Tab-separated table of C-alpha atoms in Angstrom:
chain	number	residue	atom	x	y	z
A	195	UNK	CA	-150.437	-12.644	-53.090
A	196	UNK	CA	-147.139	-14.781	-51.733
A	197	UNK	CA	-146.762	-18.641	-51.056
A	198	UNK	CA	-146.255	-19.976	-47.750
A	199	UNK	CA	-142.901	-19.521	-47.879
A	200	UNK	CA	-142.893	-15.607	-48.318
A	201	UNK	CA	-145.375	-15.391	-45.579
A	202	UNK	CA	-143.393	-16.778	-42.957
A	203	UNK	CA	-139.958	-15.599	-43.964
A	204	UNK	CA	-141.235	-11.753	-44.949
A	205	UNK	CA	-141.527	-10.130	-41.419
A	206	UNK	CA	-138.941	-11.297	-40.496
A	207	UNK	CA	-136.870	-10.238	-43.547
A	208	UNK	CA	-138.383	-7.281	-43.172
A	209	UNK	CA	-137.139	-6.362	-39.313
A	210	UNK	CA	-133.614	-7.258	-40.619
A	211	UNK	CA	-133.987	-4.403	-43.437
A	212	UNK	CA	-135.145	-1.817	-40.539
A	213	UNK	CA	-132.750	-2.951	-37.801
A	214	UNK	CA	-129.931	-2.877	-40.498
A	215	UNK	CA	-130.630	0.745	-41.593
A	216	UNK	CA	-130.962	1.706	-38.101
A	217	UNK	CA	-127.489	-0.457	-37.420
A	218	UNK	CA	-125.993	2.616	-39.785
A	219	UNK	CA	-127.773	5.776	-38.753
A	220	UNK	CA	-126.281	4.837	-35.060
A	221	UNK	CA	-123.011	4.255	-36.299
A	222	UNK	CA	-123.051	7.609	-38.101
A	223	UNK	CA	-124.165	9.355	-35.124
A	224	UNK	CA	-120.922	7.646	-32.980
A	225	UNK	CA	-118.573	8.164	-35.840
A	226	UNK	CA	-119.344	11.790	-35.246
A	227	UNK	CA	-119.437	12.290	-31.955
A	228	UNK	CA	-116.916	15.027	-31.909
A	229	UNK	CA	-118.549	16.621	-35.394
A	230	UNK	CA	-119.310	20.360	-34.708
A	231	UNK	CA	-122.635	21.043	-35.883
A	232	UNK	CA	-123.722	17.354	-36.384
A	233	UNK	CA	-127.322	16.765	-34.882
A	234	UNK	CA	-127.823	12.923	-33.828
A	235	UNK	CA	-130.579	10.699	-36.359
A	236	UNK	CA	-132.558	7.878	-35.886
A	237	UNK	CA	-135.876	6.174	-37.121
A	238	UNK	CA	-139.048	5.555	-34.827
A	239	UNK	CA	-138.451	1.665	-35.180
A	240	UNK	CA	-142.263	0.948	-34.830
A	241	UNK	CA	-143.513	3.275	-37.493
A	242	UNK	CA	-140.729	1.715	-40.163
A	243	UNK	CA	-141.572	-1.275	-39.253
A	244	UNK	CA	-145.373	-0.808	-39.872
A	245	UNK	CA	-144.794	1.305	-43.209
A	246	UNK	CA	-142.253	-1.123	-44.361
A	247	UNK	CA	-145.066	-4.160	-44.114
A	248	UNK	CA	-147.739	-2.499	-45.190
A	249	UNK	CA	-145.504	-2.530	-48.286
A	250	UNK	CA	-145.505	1.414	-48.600
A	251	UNK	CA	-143.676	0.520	-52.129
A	252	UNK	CA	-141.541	2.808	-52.719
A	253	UNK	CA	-140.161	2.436	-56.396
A	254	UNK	CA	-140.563	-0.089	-59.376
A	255	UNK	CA	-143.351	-2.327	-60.041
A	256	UNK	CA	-143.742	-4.920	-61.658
A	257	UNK	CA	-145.083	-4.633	-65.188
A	258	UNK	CA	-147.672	-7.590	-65.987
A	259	UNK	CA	-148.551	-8.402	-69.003
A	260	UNK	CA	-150.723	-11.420	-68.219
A	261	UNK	CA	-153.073	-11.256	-65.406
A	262	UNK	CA	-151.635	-14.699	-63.874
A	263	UNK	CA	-148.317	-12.379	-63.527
A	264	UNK	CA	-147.880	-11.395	-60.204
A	265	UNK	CA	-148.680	-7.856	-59.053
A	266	UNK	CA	-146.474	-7.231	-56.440
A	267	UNK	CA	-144.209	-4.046	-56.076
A	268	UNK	CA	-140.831	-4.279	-54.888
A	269	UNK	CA	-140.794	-4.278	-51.619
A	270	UNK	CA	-138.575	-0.923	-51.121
A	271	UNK	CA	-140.289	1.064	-48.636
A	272	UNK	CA	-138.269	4.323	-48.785
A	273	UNK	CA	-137.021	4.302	-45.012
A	274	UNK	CA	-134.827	7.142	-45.633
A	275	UNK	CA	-138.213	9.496	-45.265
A	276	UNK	CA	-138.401	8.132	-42.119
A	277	UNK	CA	-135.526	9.736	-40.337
A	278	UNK	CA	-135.321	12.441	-38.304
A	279	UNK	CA	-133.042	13.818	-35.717
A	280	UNK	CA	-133.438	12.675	-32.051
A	281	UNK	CA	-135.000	14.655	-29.402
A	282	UNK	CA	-134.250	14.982	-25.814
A	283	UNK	CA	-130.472	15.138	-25.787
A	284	UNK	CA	-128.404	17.774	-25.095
A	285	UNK	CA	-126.728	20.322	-27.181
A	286	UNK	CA	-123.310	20.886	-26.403
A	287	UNK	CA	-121.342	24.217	-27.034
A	288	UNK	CA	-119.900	22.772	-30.034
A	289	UNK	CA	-123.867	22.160	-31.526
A	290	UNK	CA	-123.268	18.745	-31.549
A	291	UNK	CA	-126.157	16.635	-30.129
A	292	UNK	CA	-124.827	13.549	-29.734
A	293	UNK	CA	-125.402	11.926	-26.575
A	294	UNK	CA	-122.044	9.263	-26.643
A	295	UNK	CA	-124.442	7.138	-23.540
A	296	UNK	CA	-127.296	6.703	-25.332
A	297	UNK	CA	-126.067	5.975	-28.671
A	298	UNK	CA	-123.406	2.900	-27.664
A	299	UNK	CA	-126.808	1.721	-25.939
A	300	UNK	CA	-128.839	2.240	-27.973
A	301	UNK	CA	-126.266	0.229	-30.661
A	302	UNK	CA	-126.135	-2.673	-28.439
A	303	UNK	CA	-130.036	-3.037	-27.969
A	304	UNK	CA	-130.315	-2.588	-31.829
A	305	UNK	CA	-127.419	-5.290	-32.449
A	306	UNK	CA	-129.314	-7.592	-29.835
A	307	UNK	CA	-132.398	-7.287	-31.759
A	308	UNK	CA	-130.855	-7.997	-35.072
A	309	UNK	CA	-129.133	-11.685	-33.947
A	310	UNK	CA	-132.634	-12.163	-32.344
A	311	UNK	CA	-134.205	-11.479	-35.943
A	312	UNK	CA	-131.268	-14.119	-37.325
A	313	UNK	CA	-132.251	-16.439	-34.399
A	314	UNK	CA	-136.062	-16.314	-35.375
A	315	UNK	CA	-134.912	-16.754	-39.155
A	316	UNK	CA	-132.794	-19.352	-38.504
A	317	UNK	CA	-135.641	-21.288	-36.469
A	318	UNK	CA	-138.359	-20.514	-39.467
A	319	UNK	CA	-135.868	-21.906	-41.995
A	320	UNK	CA	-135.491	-25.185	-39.627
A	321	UNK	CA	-138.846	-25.999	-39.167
A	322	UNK	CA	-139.684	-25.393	-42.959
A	323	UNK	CA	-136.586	-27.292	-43.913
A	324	UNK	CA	-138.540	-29.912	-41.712
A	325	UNK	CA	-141.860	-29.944	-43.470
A	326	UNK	CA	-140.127	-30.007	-46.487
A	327	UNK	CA	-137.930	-32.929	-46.060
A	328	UNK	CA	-140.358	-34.867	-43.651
A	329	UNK	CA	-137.544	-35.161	-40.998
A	330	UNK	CA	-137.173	-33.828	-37.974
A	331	UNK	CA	-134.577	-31.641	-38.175
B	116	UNK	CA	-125.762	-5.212	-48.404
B	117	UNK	CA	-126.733	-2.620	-45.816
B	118	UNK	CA	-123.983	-3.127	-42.941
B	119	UNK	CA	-120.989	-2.983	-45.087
B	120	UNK	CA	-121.709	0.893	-44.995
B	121	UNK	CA	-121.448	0.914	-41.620
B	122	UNK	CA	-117.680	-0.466	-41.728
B	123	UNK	CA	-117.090	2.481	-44.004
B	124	UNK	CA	-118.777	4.940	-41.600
B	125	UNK	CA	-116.562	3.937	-38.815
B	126	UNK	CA	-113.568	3.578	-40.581
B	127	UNK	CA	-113.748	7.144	-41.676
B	128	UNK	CA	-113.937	8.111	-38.163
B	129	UNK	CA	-110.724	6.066	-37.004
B	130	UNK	CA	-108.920	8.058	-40.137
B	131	UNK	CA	-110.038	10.925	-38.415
B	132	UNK	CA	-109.854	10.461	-34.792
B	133	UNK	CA	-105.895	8.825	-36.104
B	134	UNK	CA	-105.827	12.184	-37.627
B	135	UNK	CA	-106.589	14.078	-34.479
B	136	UNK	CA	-104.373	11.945	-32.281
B	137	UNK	CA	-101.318	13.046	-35.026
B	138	UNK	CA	-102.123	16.822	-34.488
B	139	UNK	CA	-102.245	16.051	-31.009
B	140	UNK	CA	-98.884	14.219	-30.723
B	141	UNK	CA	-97.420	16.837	-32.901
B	142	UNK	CA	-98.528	19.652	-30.257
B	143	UNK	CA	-97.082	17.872	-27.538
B	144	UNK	CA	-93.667	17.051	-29.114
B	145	UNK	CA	-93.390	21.510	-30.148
B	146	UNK	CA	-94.481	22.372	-26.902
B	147	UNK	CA	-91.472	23.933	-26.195
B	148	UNK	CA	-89.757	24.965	-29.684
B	149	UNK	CA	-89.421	28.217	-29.537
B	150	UNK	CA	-88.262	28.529	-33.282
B	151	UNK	CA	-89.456	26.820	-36.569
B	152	UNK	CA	-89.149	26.502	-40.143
B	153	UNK	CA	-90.900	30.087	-40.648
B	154	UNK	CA	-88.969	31.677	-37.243
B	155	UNK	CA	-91.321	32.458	-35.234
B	156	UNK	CA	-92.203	29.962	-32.016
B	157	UNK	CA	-94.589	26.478	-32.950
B	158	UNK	CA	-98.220	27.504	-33.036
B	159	UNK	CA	-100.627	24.956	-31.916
B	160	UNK	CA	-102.887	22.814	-34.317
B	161	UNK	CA	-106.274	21.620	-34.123
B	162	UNK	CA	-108.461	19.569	-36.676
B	163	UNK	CA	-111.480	20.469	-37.265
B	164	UNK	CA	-114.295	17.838	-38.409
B	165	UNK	CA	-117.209	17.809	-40.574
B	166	UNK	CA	-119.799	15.086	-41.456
B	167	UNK	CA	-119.674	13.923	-44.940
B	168	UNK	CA	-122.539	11.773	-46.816
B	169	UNK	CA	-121.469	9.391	-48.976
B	170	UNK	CA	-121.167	9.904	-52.610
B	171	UNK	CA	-121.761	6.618	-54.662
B	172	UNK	CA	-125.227	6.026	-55.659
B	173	UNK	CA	-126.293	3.149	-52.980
B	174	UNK	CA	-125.054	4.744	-50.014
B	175	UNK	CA	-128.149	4.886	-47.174
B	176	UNK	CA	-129.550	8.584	-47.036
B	177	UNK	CA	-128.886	10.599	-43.670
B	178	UNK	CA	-125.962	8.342	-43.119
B	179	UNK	CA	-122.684	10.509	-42.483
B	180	UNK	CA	-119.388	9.493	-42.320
B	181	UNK	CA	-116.761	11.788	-40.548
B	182	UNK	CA	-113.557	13.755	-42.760
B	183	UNK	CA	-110.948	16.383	-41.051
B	184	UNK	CA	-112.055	19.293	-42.637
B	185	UNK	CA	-108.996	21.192	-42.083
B	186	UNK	CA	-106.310	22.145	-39.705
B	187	UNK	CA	-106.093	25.155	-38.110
B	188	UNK	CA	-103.668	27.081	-36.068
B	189	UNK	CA	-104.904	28.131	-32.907
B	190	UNK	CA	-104.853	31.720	-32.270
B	191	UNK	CA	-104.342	33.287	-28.773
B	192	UNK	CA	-100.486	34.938	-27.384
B	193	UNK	CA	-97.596	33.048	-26.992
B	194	UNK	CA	-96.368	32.530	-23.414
B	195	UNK	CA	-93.183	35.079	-22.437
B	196	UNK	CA	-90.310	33.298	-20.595
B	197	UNK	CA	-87.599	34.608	-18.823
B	198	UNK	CA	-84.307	33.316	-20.280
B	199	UNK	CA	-82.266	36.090	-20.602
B	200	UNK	CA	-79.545	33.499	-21.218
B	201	UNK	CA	-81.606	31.995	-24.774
B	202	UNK	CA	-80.482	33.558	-28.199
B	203	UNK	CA	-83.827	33.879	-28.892
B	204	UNK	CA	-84.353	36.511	-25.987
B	205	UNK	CA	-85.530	40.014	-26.964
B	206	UNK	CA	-84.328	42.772	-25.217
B	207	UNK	CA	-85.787	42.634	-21.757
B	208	UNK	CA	-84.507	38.750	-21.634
B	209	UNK	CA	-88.302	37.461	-22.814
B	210	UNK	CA	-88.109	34.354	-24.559
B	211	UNK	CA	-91.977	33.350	-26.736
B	212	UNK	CA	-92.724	29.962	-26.112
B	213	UNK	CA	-95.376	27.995	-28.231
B	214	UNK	CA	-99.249	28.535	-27.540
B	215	UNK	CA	-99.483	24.590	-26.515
B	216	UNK	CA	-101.600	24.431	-23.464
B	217	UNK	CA	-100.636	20.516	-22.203
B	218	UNK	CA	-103.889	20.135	-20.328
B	219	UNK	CA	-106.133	20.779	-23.482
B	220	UNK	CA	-103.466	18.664	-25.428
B	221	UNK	CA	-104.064	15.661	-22.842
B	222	UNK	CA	-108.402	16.131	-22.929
B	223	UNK	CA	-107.922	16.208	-26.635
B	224	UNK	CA	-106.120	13.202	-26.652
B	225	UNK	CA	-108.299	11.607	-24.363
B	226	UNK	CA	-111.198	12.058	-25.846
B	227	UNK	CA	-109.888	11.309	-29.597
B	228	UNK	CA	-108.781	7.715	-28.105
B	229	UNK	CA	-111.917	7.124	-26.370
B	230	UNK	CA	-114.494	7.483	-30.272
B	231	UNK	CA	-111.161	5.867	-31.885
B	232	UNK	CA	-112.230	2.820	-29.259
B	233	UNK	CA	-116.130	3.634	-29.648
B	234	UNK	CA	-115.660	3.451	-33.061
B	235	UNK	CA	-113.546	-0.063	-33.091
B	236	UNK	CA	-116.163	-1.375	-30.708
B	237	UNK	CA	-118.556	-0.499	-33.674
B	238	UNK	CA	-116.699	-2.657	-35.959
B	239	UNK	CA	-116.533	-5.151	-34.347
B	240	UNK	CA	-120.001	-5.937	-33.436
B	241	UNK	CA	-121.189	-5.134	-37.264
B	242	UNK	CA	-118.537	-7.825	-37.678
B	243	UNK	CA	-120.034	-10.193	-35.569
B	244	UNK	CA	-123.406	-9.789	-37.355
B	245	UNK	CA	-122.718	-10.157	-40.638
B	246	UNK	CA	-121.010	-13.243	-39.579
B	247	UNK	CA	-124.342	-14.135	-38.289
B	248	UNK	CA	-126.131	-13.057	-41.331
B	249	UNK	CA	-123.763	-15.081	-43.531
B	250	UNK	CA	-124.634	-18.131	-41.328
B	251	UNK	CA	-128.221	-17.493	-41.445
B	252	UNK	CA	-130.097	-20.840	-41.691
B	253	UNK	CA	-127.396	-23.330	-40.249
């Protein structure tokens, strides 16, 4: 139950939450890169992505009252249930799994993807600005 | 907002890495005192790091910053010189010199300076996007 407007900006909102959180896990596994014991994290992007639109509500509903209330729950997916430690890198001696190559790539590609999310916004707020004003923008 | 936590992440990791880089510098300069405050010859340091979740109540979960630990001596002999001409000299002319091995010195250094640059590199691209988020729509 959301207007026009939640329905085209929501998906992408909702890439920016994932891409964000993974934004932090990544630079968590590069701060500590030289951490003895520390094993590497990540999220499986897809699966987030999926739970996090199928509005896997996490916490706090809304209370109606009225039946013309809305009955939408917050939108708060818990994506922290979704991360888990990466496979396929090495351990060193130190038990430290972080693989220094794959996370500063992996960074970038997730950084990429994040402007391209503000790119796409950007454009969806344009042309609605557009249809709203009658103008072309 | 999420990405501001990732400016604290890697900040605690250049206090750290700065940290190691100190300990470091501080090996290299006592390389070769053979005497300190305590009279016996410099023992090298080493920091030792451990992740650290954040403590306030909105911090992301499985997101770990970086904190020294501690520091630690190093254990292992000190090296025996010759210089029977050194006040310090025992008997047989043997002077103990500081357990400072220069070429783990220089890899620790390296390495410390190389995440202290990974790290700034991390900065400055969440920088760059939350300039971009700020700017969303225009």
């Amino acid at each position: 139950m959301s207007g026009l407007l939640d329905q085209a900006l929501d998906p992408l909102a909702a890439a920016l939450k994932v891409t964000g959180y993974r934004q932090q896990l990544l630079s968590a596994n590069i701060a500590n890169a030289n951490t003895p014991n520390y094993r590497a994290v990540d999220i499986p992007f897809a699966q987030v992505m999926q739970a996090v639109q199928a509005g896997d509500k996490g916490s706090l509903p809304l209370t109606t009252d009225s039946n013309r209330q809305f009955t939408e729950t917050g939108n708060n997916a818990s994506m922290a249930a979704f991360v888990q430690y990466q496979r396929g890198s090495q351990v060193g001696l130190d038990n430290n799994s972080v693989d220094m190559n794959r996370e500063q790539a992996d960074f970038l590609q997730n950084s990429v993807r994040y402007q391209a999310d503000l790119t796409f916004l950007t454009g969806k707020i344009k042309t609605l600005t557009s249809a709203i004003t009658g103008t072309t923008a | 907002m999420s990405l501001f936590s990732v400016l604290n992440v890697a900040s605690s990791a250049l206090t750290a890495q700065s940290y190691r880089l100190n300990v470091v510098a501080s090996n290299m300069a006592n390389a070769n005192s053979a005497t300190s405050s305590d009279g016996q010859p410099y023992r090298a340091r080493e920091v030792i790091f451990a992740a650290q979740p954040f403590a306030n109540a909105g911090a992301p979960a499985g997101v770990n910053g970086v904190r020294v630990a501690g520091v630690i001596s190093k254990p292992g002999p000190f090296k025996m010189v010759y210089q029977p001409g050194n006040p310090l000299a025992d008997k047989e002319g043997y002077v103990k010199m500081p357990n400072v091995n220069p070429v783990d010195e220089m890899v620790n250094m390296i390495s410390a300076s190389r995440a202290y640059q990974a790290n700034v590199n991390v900065m400055n691209t969440t920088k760059s996007l939350l300039q971009k988020t700020l700017s969303l729509g225009a």
